Tab-separated table of C-alpha atoms and ligand atoms in Angstrom:
chain	number	residue	atom	x	y	z
A	7	MET	CA	0.079	0.235	-0.068
A	8	SER	CA	1.140	3.377	-0.887
A	9	GLN	CA	2.223	5.584	2.230
A	10	THR	CA	3.129	8.422	0.045
A	11	PRO	CA	0.230	11.209	0.473
A	12	PHE	CA	-0.151	11.967	-3.049
A	13	SER	CA	-3.960	13.380	-2.341
A	14	SER	CA	-2.507	16.163	-0.281
A	15	LEU	CA	-0.317	17.245	-2.994
A	16	LYS	CA	-1.239	20.188	-5.268
A	17	ILE	CA	0.235	20.990	-8.522
A	18	GLU	CA	0.882	24.658	-8.469
A	19	SER	CA	2.818	25.001	-11.852
A	20	VAL	CA	3.858	22.771	-14.910
A	21	HIS	CA	6.337	24.529	-17.404
A	22	ALA	CA	8.135	23.168	-20.227
A	23	ARG	CA	11.299	24.581	-22.279
A	24	GLU	CA	13.190	23.532	-25.438
A	25	ILE	CA	16.827	22.159	-24.349
A	26	LEU	CA	19.397	20.143	-26.197
A	27	ASP	CA	20.199	16.572	-25.832
A	28	SER	CA	23.576	14.737	-26.168
A	29	ARG	CA	23.508	14.975	-29.989
A	30	GLY	CA	22.799	18.516	-29.806
A	31	PHE	CA	19.305	18.169	-31.100
A	32	PRO	CA	16.295	19.752	-29.335
A	33	THR	CA	14.465	18.066	-26.564
A	34	ILE	CA	12.038	19.262	-23.873
A	35	GLU	CA	12.553	19.637	-20.101
A	36	VAL	CA	9.570	20.016	-17.769
A	37	ASP	CA	9.385	21.907	-14.379
A	38	LEU	CA	6.561	20.598	-12.315
A	39	VAL	CA	5.942	22.410	-8.697
A	40	LEU	CA	3.926	20.774	-5.970
A	41	SER	CA	2.618	22.278	-2.892
A	42	GLY	CA	1.353	20.753	0.606
A	43	GLY	CA	4.127	18.414	1.090
A	44	LYS	CA	6.816	18.187	3.912
A	45	LEU	CA	9.009	20.511	1.740
A	46	SER	CA	6.475	23.075	-0.131
A	47	PRO	CA	6.852	24.507	-2.603
A	48	ALA	CA	8.630	21.366	-4.234
A	49	LEU	CA	10.165	21.652	-7.747
A	50	GLY	CA	10.621	18.525	-9.935
A	51	THR	CA	12.283	18.582	-13.095
A	52	ALA	CA	12.655	15.977	-16.047
A	53	LEU	CA	14.475	15.811	-19.241
A	54	VAL	CA	13.127	13.477	-22.000
A	55	PRO	CA	15.519	11.207	-24.016
A	56	SER	CA	15.274	10.607	-27.893
A	57	GLY	CA	16.112	7.437	-29.869
A	58	ALA	CA	17.566	7.252	-33.508
A	59	SER	CA	17.045	3.585	-34.337
A	60	THR	CA	13.443	3.909	-33.259
A	61	GLY	CA	10.817	1.170	-33.687
A	62	GLU	CA	7.652	1.800	-35.758
A	63	GLY	CA	5.269	1.249	-32.983
A	64	GLU	CA	7.063	3.905	-30.562
A	65	ALA	CA	4.777	6.477	-29.208
A	66	ILE	CA	4.820	9.859	-31.235
A	67	GLU	CA	7.607	12.366	-30.451
A	68	LEU	CA	6.574	15.499	-31.582
A	69	ARG	CA	8.652	17.396	-33.571
A	70	ASP	CA	8.094	20.640	-35.327
A	71	GLY	CA	9.277	19.818	-38.968
A	72	ASP	CA	10.288	23.443	-39.169
A	73	LYS	CA	13.310	23.080	-41.690
A	74	LYS	CA	14.727	26.525	-40.677
A	75	ARG	CA	14.815	25.719	-37.181
A	76	TYR	CA	17.206	22.531	-36.129
A	77	GLN	CA	16.873	20.862	-39.315
A	78	GLY	CA	13.077	20.276	-38.379
A	79	LYS	CA	13.917	18.657	-35.061
A	80	GLY	CA	12.812	21.797	-32.945
A	81	VAL	CA	10.356	20.765	-30.227
A	82	LEU	CA	8.367	24.104	-29.748
A	83	LYS	CA	4.934	22.320	-30.616
A	84	ALA	CA	5.626	19.922	-27.837
A	85	VAL	CA	6.728	22.817	-25.345
A	86	ALA	CA	3.532	24.959	-26.376
A	87	ASN	CA	1.488	21.638	-25.833
A	88	THR	CA	2.781	21.501	-22.437
A	89	ASN	CA	2.513	25.031	-21.367
A	90	GLU	CA	-0.768	25.720	-23.064
A	91	SER	CA	-2.735	22.516	-22.884
A	92	ILE	CA	-1.212	20.317	-20.010
A	93	ALA	CA	-0.384	23.027	-17.505
A	94	PRO	CA	-3.890	24.692	-17.470
A	95	ALA	CA	-5.616	21.335	-17.330
A	96	LEU	CA	-3.344	20.299	-14.092
A	97	LYS	CA	-2.882	23.535	-12.286
A	98	GLY	CA	-4.597	23.440	-9.035
A	99	LYS	CA	-5.118	19.614	-8.942
A	100	SER	CA	-4.448	16.948	-6.951
A	101	PHE	CA	-3.905	13.470	-7.855
A	102	PRO	CA	-4.413	10.268	-5.411
A	103	SER	CA	-1.613	8.550	-7.331
A	104	LEU	CA	0.854	8.680	-10.284
A	105	GLU	CA	-1.477	6.413	-12.238
A	106	ALA	CA	-4.130	8.974	-11.882
A	107	LEU	CA	-1.943	11.583	-12.982
A	108	ASP	CA	-0.828	9.615	-15.888
A	109	GLU	CA	-4.189	8.578	-16.807
A	110	ALA	CA	-5.314	12.209	-16.854
A	111	LEU	CA	-2.365	13.052	-19.378
A	112	ILE	CA	-3.646	9.937	-21.558
A	113	VAL	CA	-7.193	11.235	-21.449
A	114	LEU	CA	-6.078	14.957	-22.426
A	115	ASP	CA	-4.208	13.600	-25.454
A	116	GLY	CA	-6.870	11.274	-26.561
A	117	THR	CA	-4.995	9.413	-29.200
A	118	PRO	CA	-3.519	5.786	-29.030
A	119	ASN	CA	-0.214	6.942	-29.460
A	120	LYS	CA	0.203	10.124	-28.002
A	121	GLY	CA	0.225	12.018	-31.363
A	122	LYS	CA	-1.740	14.934	-30.398
A	123	LEU	CA	0.328	16.315	-27.292
A	124	GLY	CA	3.204	14.401	-28.054
A	125	ALA	CA	4.821	11.455	-26.088
A	126	ASN	CA	7.853	13.879	-25.377
A	127	ALA	CA	5.631	16.216	-23.606
A	128	ILE	CA	3.719	13.780	-21.884
A	129	LEU	CA	6.603	11.790	-20.385
A	130	GLY	CA	8.133	15.061	-19.485
A	131	VAL	CA	5.359	15.993	-17.224
A	132	SER	CA	4.857	12.197	-15.852
A	133	MET	CA	8.443	12.204	-14.809
A	134	ALA	CA	8.698	15.798	-13.366
A	135	TYR	CA	5.591	15.124	-11.338
A	136	LEU	CA	7.318	11.675	-9.858
A	137	ARG	CA	10.451	13.912	-9.189
A	138	ALA	CA	8.461	16.573	-7.471
A	139	VAL	CA	6.672	14.032	-5.265
A	140	SER	CA	9.892	12.761	-4.433
A	141	ARG	CA	11.334	16.324	-3.255
A	142	ALA	CA	7.694	17.222	-1.503
A	143	THR	CA	7.784	13.964	0.555
A	144	ASP	CA	11.699	13.972	0.993
A	145	THR	CA	11.908	10.210	-0.484
A	146	PRO	CA	14.331	9.302	-2.954
A	147	THR	CA	13.427	8.620	-6.551
A	148	PHE	CA	14.045	4.985	-6.470
A	149	ARG	CA	12.220	4.347	-3.094
A	150	LEU	CA	9.388	6.352	-4.271
A	151	LEU	CA	9.330	4.036	-7.549
A	152	ALA	CA	9.744	0.961	-5.305
A	153	GLU	CA	6.840	2.033	-3.239
A	154	ILE	CA	4.450	2.644	-6.434
A	155	TYR	CA	5.773	-0.440	-8.196
A	156	GLY	CA	5.437	-2.758	-5.240
A	157	SER	CA	9.329	-4.018	-5.105
A	158	GLU	CA	12.021	-3.725	-2.575
A	159	GLY	CA	13.871	-1.129	-4.306
A	160	THR	CA	17.276	-2.505	-3.292
A	161	THR	CA	18.659	-4.139	-6.453
A	162	LEU	CA	21.623	-2.663	-8.144
A	163	PRO	CA	21.230	-3.640	-11.928
A	164	VAL	CA	23.942	-5.381	-13.874
A	165	PRO	CA	25.117	-2.901	-16.511
A	166	MET	CA	25.269	-3.717	-20.205
A	167	MET	CA	28.004	-1.570	-21.370
A	168	ASN	CA	28.275	-0.438	-25.244
A	169	ILE	CA	32.029	-0.050	-25.569
A	170	LEU	CA	32.021	-0.147	-29.407
A	171	ASN	CA	29.255	1.625	-31.441
A	172	GLY	CA	28.124	0.896	-35.073
A	173	GLY	CA	24.834	0.911	-36.760
A	174	LYS	CA	22.918	4.092	-36.631
A	175	HIS	CA	25.076	5.415	-33.753
A	176	ALA	CA	28.182	5.504	-35.991
A	177	ASP	CA	29.626	6.062	-39.201
A	178	ASN	CA	31.792	3.045	-39.397
A	179	GLY	CA	29.902	0.739	-41.454
A	180	LEU	CA	29.369	-1.699	-39.010
A	181	ALA	CA	25.728	-3.287	-39.222
A	182	ILE	CA	25.463	-4.451	-35.509
A	183	GLN	CA	24.674	-1.175	-33.370
A	184	GLU	CA	25.966	-2.297	-29.865
A	185	PHE	CA	28.878	-4.389	-28.645
A	186	MET	CA	28.483	-4.587	-24.781
A	187	ILE	CA	30.407	-6.079	-21.845
A	188	VAL	CA	28.434	-7.336	-19.074
A	189	PRO	CA	30.139	-7.729	-15.750
A	190	ARG	CA	28.448	-10.186	-13.687
A	191	GLY	CA	31.175	-11.865	-11.417
A	192	PHE	CA	31.470	-9.080	-8.875
A	193	ASP	CA	30.072	-8.428	-5.212
A	194	LYS	CA	28.904	-4.907	-5.848
A	195	PHE	CA	27.962	-2.529	-8.453
A	196	SER	CA	30.894	-0.156	-8.095
A	197	GLU	CA	33.278	-3.118	-8.602
A	198	ALA	CA	31.364	-3.952	-11.881
A	199	LEU	CA	31.755	-0.253	-12.925
A	200	ARG	CA	35.269	-0.307	-12.282
A	201	ALA	CA	35.718	-3.328	-14.094
A	202	GLY	CA	33.857	-1.766	-17.258
A	203	SER	CA	35.915	1.257	-17.200
A	204	GLU	CA	39.350	-0.564	-17.275
A	205	ILE	CA	38.203	-3.017	-19.954
A	206	PHE	CA	37.113	0.384	-21.940
A	207	HIS	CA	40.546	2.109	-21.298
A	208	THR	CA	42.319	-1.154	-22.414
A	209	LEU	CA	40.418	-1.414	-25.479
A	210	LYS	CA	41.351	2.085	-26.366
A	211	LYS	CA	44.902	1.329	-26.194
A	212	ILE	CA	44.547	-1.615	-28.132
A	213	LEU	CA	42.497	-0.043	-30.878
A	214	HIS	CA	45.354	2.725	-30.830
A	215	ASP	CA	48.132	0.208	-31.086
A	216	ARG	CA	46.250	-1.137	-34.310
A	217	LYS	CA	46.295	2.183	-35.696
A	218	LEU	CA	42.350	1.966	-35.504
A	219	SER	CA	40.234	5.072	-34.556
A	220	THR	CA	39.562	5.839	-30.783
A	221	GLY	CA	37.020	8.424	-31.681
A	222	VAL	CA	33.485	7.464	-29.982
A	223	GLY	CA	29.972	7.428	-31.104
A	224	ASP	CA	26.757	8.275	-29.978
A	225	GLU	CA	26.706	6.255	-26.832
A	226	GLY	CA	30.335	6.751	-25.992
A	227	GLY	CA	31.732	3.599	-27.236
A	228	PHE	CA	34.438	3.617	-29.894
A	229	ALA	CA	33.618	3.633	-33.372
A	230	PRO	CA	36.638	2.482	-35.663
A	231	ASN	CA	36.347	1.287	-39.159
A	232	ILE	CA	37.349	-2.500	-38.938
A	233	PRO	CA	39.013	-4.013	-42.200
A	234	GLY	CA	38.420	-7.240	-43.298
A	235	THR	CA	35.398	-9.356	-44.679
A	236	HIS	CA	34.274	-10.404	-41.085
A	237	PRO	CA	34.562	-7.197	-39.228
A	238	HIS	CA	31.801	-8.136	-36.650
A	239	GLU	CA	33.489	-11.088	-35.412
A	240	GLU	CA	36.753	-8.901	-35.337
A	241	VAL	CA	35.280	-6.711	-33.142
A	242	ILE	CA	34.321	-9.505	-30.630
A	243	LYS	CA	37.850	-10.592	-30.795
A	244	LEU	CA	39.169	-7.315	-30.045
A	245	ILE	CA	36.606	-6.816	-27.018
A	246	MET	CA	37.731	-10.358	-25.873
A	247	GLN	CA	41.456	-9.245	-25.854
A	248	ALA	CA	40.412	-6.110	-23.976
A	249	ILE	CA	38.748	-8.225	-21.230
A	250	GLU	CA	42.028	-10.436	-20.862
A	251	THR	CA	44.528	-7.811	-21.022
A	252	ALA	CA	42.763	-5.563	-18.402
A	253	GLY	CA	43.249	-8.762	-16.090
A	254	TYR	CA	39.512	-10.331	-16.127
A	255	THR	CA	38.333	-13.680	-17.135
A	256	ALA	CA	35.800	-13.790	-19.933
A	257	GLY	CA	32.912	-16.039	-19.726
A	258	LYS	CA	33.435	-15.889	-15.543
A	259	GLN	CA	33.463	-12.233	-14.631
A	260	ILE	CA	32.621	-10.575	-17.930
A	261	PHE	CA	30.175	-11.674	-20.567
A	262	LEU	CA	29.114	-10.404	-23.944
A	263	ALA	CA	25.729	-8.904	-25.013
A	264	LEU	CA	24.927	-7.516	-28.703
A	265	ASP	CA	22.135	-4.888	-29.690
A	266	CYS	CA	22.036	-5.687	-33.257
A	267	ALA	CA	18.922	-3.338	-34.076
A	268	ALA	CA	18.497	-5.545	-37.148
A	269	SER	CA	15.637	-3.401	-38.294
A	270	GLU	CA	18.160	-0.873	-39.531
A	271	TYR	CA	20.167	-3.246	-41.920
A	272	LEU	CA	17.240	-4.656	-43.707
A	273	ALA	CA	18.430	-5.580	-47.437
A	274	LYS	CA	16.981	-3.410	-50.386
A	275	THR	CA	16.215	-6.805	-52.058
A	276	SER	CA	13.569	-7.681	-49.227
A	277	THR	CA	10.117	-8.324	-50.295
A	278	LYS	CA	6.847	-8.703	-48.407
A	279	GLU	CA	7.272	-12.347	-48.411
A	280	ARG	CA	10.984	-12.571	-47.870
A	281	THR	CA	12.993	-10.308	-45.123
A	282	LEU	CA	16.604	-10.222	-46.246
A	283	TYR	CA	19.612	-8.744	-44.135
A	284	ALA	CA	22.359	-6.805	-45.507
A	285	PHE	CA	25.197	-7.773	-43.730
A	286	GLU	CA	28.877	-8.187	-44.364
A	287	GLY	CA	28.520	-7.542	-48.095
A	288	ARG	CA	25.723	-10.070	-48.629
A	289	ASP	CA	21.952	-10.248	-48.445
A	290	ILE	CA	20.856	-13.318	-46.242
A	291	THR	CA	17.976	-14.731	-44.671
A	292	ALA	CA	16.942	-14.593	-41.013
A	293	GLY	CA	17.831	-18.388	-40.924
A	294	GLU	CA	21.470	-17.394	-42.216
A	295	MET	CA	21.652	-14.403	-39.964
A	296	ASN	CA	20.645	-16.765	-37.001
A	297	ALA	CA	23.148	-19.206	-37.606
A	298	ILE	CA	25.503	-16.621	-37.469
A	299	TYR	CA	24.376	-15.808	-34.225
A	300	ALA	CA	24.500	-19.431	-32.960
A	301	GLY	CA	28.158	-19.703	-34.253
A	302	TRP	CA	29.138	-16.748	-32.101
A	303	VAL	CA	27.385	-17.760	-29.315
A	304	ALA	CA	28.785	-21.323	-29.381
A	305	LYS	CA	32.553	-19.855	-29.582
A	306	TYR	CA	32.128	-16.449	-27.341
A	307	PRO	CA	30.582	-15.837	-23.820
A	308	ILE	CA	27.824	-13.733	-25.614
A	309	ILE	CA	24.717	-14.015	-23.073
A	310	SER	CA	22.323	-11.765	-24.725
A	311	ILE	CA	21.194	-10.354	-28.138
A	312	GLU	CA	18.849	-7.751	-28.595
A	313	ASP	CA	16.846	-7.095	-31.894
A	314	GLY	CA	18.812	-10.057	-33.532
A	315	LEU	CA	16.121	-9.643	-36.263
A	316	ALA	CA	13.845	-6.918	-37.515
A	317	GLU	CA	10.723	-5.881	-35.892
A	318	HIS	CA	8.212	-7.116	-38.446
A	319	ASP	CA	10.381	-10.387	-38.974
A	320	TRP	CA	8.157	-12.566	-36.196
A	321	ALA	CA	8.817	-15.933	-38.141
A	322	GLY	CA	12.519	-15.158	-38.121
A	323	TRP	CA	12.335	-14.318	-34.411
A	324	ALA	CA	10.450	-17.671	-33.789
A	325	ASP	CA	13.276	-19.515	-35.124
A	326	LEU	CA	15.789	-17.485	-33.634
A	327	THR	CA	13.925	-18.219	-30.050
A	328	THR	CA	13.804	-21.945	-30.824
A	329	GLN	CA	17.369	-21.903	-31.353
A	330	LEU	CA	18.867	-19.790	-28.608
A	331	GLY	CA	16.171	-18.717	-26.417
A	332	SER	CA	16.871	-21.789	-24.024
A	333	LYS	CA	20.554	-20.491	-23.762
A	334	ILE	CA	20.651	-16.927	-23.819
A	335	GLN	CA	18.523	-13.707	-23.369
A	336	LEU	CA	16.789	-12.647	-26.474
A	337	VAL	CA	15.813	-8.960	-25.817
A	338	GLY	CA	12.835	-7.341	-27.843
A	339	ASP	CA	13.218	-3.632	-28.028
A	340	ASP	CA	12.094	-2.436	-31.594
A	341	LEU	CA	10.062	-5.533	-31.355
A	342	PHE	CA	7.898	-4.683	-28.084
A	343	VAL	CA	8.732	-0.827	-27.966
A	344	THR	CA	7.519	-1.192	-24.087
A	345	ASN	CA	4.119	-1.741	-25.018
A	346	ILE	CA	1.828	-4.338	-23.555
A	347	SER	CA	-0.113	-5.126	-26.719
A	348	PHE	CA	3.301	-5.919	-28.661
A	349	LEU	CA	4.566	-7.711	-25.744
A	350	LYS	CA	1.382	-9.895	-25.140
A	351	GLN	CA	1.748	-11.286	-28.915
A	352	GLY	CA	5.243	-11.901	-28.017
A	353	ILE	CA	4.568	-13.829	-24.960
A	354	ASP	CA	1.534	-15.525	-26.579
A	355	LYS	CA	3.740	-16.628	-29.684
A	356	LYS	CA	6.802	-17.470	-27.338
A	357	ILE	CA	9.036	-14.877	-29.184
A	358	ALA	CA	12.170	-13.394	-27.490
A	359	ASN	CA	12.376	-13.756	-23.286
A	360	SER	CA	13.241	-10.268	-22.486
A	361	ILE	CA	11.968	-6.851	-22.968
A	362	LEU	CA	14.191	-3.602	-23.225
A	363	ILE	CA	12.203	-0.895	-21.261
A	364	LYS	CA	12.680	2.503	-22.592
A	365	VAL	CA	10.321	5.085	-20.878
A	366	ASN	CA	9.976	7.317	-24.098
A	367	GLN	CA	8.541	4.438	-26.294
A	368	ILE	CA	5.326	4.456	-24.506
A	369	GLY	CA	5.311	7.947	-22.756
A	370	THR	CA	4.177	7.539	-19.130
A	371	VAL	CA	5.780	5.811	-16.293
A	372	THR	CA	2.559	4.127	-15.337
A	373	GLU	CA	2.495	2.451	-18.666
A	374	THR	CA	6.219	1.571	-18.408
A	375	PHE	CA	5.441	-0.193	-15.141
A	376	ARG	CA	2.734	-2.298	-16.893
A	377	ALA	CA	5.009	-3.408	-19.450
A	378	MET	CA	7.714	-4.516	-16.676
A	379	LYS	CA	4.703	-6.124	-14.788
A	380	MET	CA	3.422	-7.991	-17.896
A	381	ALA	CA	7.135	-9.158	-18.514
A	382	LYS	CA	7.821	-10.310	-14.981
A	383	ASP	CA	4.554	-12.378	-14.585
A	384	ALA	CA	5.836	-14.013	-18.127
A	385	LYS	CA	8.948	-14.763	-16.809
A	386	TYR	CA	10.541	-12.308	-19.317
A	387	THR	CA	13.683	-10.520	-17.809
A	388	GLN	CA	13.796	-6.854	-18.362
A	389	VAL	CA	16.371	-4.234	-19.319
A	390	ALA	CA	15.769	-0.371	-18.366
A	391	SER	CA	17.390	1.276	-21.031
A	392	HIS	CA	18.692	5.006	-22.167
A	393	ARG	CA	18.301	6.029	-25.570
A	394	SER	CA	21.034	6.992	-28.016
A	395	GLY	CA	19.910	10.829	-27.504
A	396	GLU	CA	20.294	11.401	-23.873
A	397	THR	CA	20.690	14.275	-21.332
A	398	GLU	CA	21.848	14.499	-17.893
A	399	ASP	CA	18.673	13.166	-16.525
A	400	THR	CA	19.313	10.187	-14.489
A	401	PHE	CA	15.749	8.869	-14.145
A	402	ILE	CA	16.397	5.400	-15.354
A	403	ALA	CA	19.122	4.723	-12.718
A	404	ASP	CA	16.379	4.998	-10.306
A	405	LEU	CA	13.834	3.096	-12.333
A	406	ALA	CA	16.103	0.057	-12.575
A	407	VAL	CA	16.816	0.071	-8.682
A	408	GLY	CA	13.203	0.945	-7.919
A	409	THR	CA	11.808	-2.062	-9.765
A	410	ASP	CA	14.271	-4.401	-8.761
A	411	CYS	CA	14.611	-5.439	-12.737
A	412	GLY	CA	17.996	-6.345	-12.453
A	413	GLN	CA	19.709	-4.941	-15.790
A	414	ILE	CA	20.379	-1.465	-17.264
A	415	LYS	CA	21.664	-0.593	-20.518
A	416	THR	CA	23.165	3.053	-20.338
A	417	GLY	CA	26.062	2.945	-22.781
A	418	SER	CA	29.970	3.322	-22.563
A	419	LEU	CA	32.310	4.442	-19.976
A	420	SER	CA	32.731	7.802	-21.411
A	421	ARG	CA	30.556	10.824	-22.153
A	422	THR	CA	28.538	12.702	-18.916
A	423	ASP	CA	25.191	11.672	-20.603
A	424	ARG	CA	26.068	7.976	-19.869
A	425	ILE	CA	28.150	8.176	-17.011
A	426	ALA	CA	25.463	10.520	-15.224
A	427	LYS	CA	23.363	7.241	-14.758
A	428	TYR	CA	26.344	5.185	-13.391
A	429	ASN	CA	27.191	8.009	-11.009
A	430	GLN	CA	23.586	7.831	-9.913
A	431	LEU	CA	23.620	4.120	-9.249
A	432	LEU	CA	26.834	4.525	-7.223
A	433	ARG	CA	24.875	7.154	-5.057
A	434	ILE	CA	22.062	4.683	-4.666
A	435	GLU	CA	24.528	1.984	-3.648
A	436	GLU	CA	26.034	3.953	-0.843
A	437	MET	CA	22.360	5.199	0.291
A	438	LEU	CA	21.361	1.632	0.499
A	439	GLY	CA	24.378	0.399	2.340
A	440	SER	CA	24.374	-2.894	3.481
A	441	ARG	CA	20.776	-3.428	2.132
A	442	ALA	CA	22.300	-3.219	-1.451
A	443	ARG	CA	22.234	-6.200	-3.539
A	444	TYR	CA	24.210	-6.468	-6.819
A	445	ALA	CA	22.301	-8.607	-9.415
A	446	GLY	CA	25.382	-9.584	-11.000
A	447	LYS	CA	26.899	-10.928	-7.708
A	448	LYS	CA	29.531	-13.677	-8.283
B	514	PGA	P1	17.947	4.329	-29.886
B	514	PGA	O1	19.009	3.156	-29.753
B	514	PGA	O2	17.875	5.076	-28.710
B	514	PGA	O3	18.635	4.905	-31.048
B	514	PGA	O4	16.740	3.579	-30.384
B	514	PGA	C1	19.002	2.435	-28.559
B	514	PGA	C2	18.720	0.940	-28.717
B	514	PGA	O5	18.416	0.628	-30.070
B	514	PGA	O6	18.789	0.259	-27.911
B	515	ZN	ZN1	18.109	-1.498	-29.239
């Protein structure tokens, strides 16, 4: 039962502004002020992330489309919707719960995909409200989330750290978007983080010594052009070398994960009947793609593959799940878009066994919780995730601990937009003290 006195908190004001994300494109920031709490007035602020390899089923991120401003990517309409529609509708009101506030926003929008007000506007208000309640009641955000979600809120998540970027997040010709290391043999989150950082910097030296670029992509991982006919396996080998050189044991302390974001490398020769993938110079079937993944899984300590096939290729996904679903985690990102209707279909058809959780794919914290609960009930694992376009907002760190979901994907070991989340997890670990439990404990 909720102890937080939501009903006694009154919304004094809601105000949005246009700010910039980690790519230098506009996004929305929302301030929400509550009165009536322990601290009054209490300000909550939230910054909204933005994806590049987006799933088709995502809630609508409203952009102005005015080519004269920010190449059409301005968010002044979403800002105006917040300040002129949402703010007057909420001002002076109290809500008995976060769910009630989120439902009011959904009703105000009135469309199935938040296309009228914009999922960016709605999510900004949903998160800012939560933050304001946290301040007004002097409850850390992760504890408040735990109370609302109904969990312990003591689990530090295993990070999936994207140390080499490809796909839409880089310009290096790699089809696969994310090559991640997963530190799972450690007592504490902070030790796992340290291992990740040491491996990242070792990889930098290896790339440098091979005269490969050490410039980074959108999520702070390296983005070199890898020569040869099988550059993807070459990347895996480089990362394996970095793990060992840094003094860690691959397959015992450090594992590998991929986010293929395969919807982004569909072959032009694909037809309605047959999905083909443009991979390493050839157009290949889902069966051939799956055979490549299975070969890697047999050879390397890969424990998770996200979006190994395109979001519409459910037949390919079914085959992938049959082949690898009992061995490794198969995460649906573009496939499920944090949406219970897509997830339900996946569960019914036994497709994938895990879901990526991105708050802006669905647009409210409450609906995010619904997707997480549905996944949990079906024994699908969950990964709280950032977007490639991020900000200094650390909400997903609190979300991962607050729901005890056990995993987080928040990029590499460089760039403040990624590190901010890791730093927040360090703070939470310290705050929890002896109650903290690392999900990747050896
Ligand atoms: P995106 O990438 O934020 O560009 O969609 C992240 C992911 O695919 O997981
Ligand atoms: Zn993804």
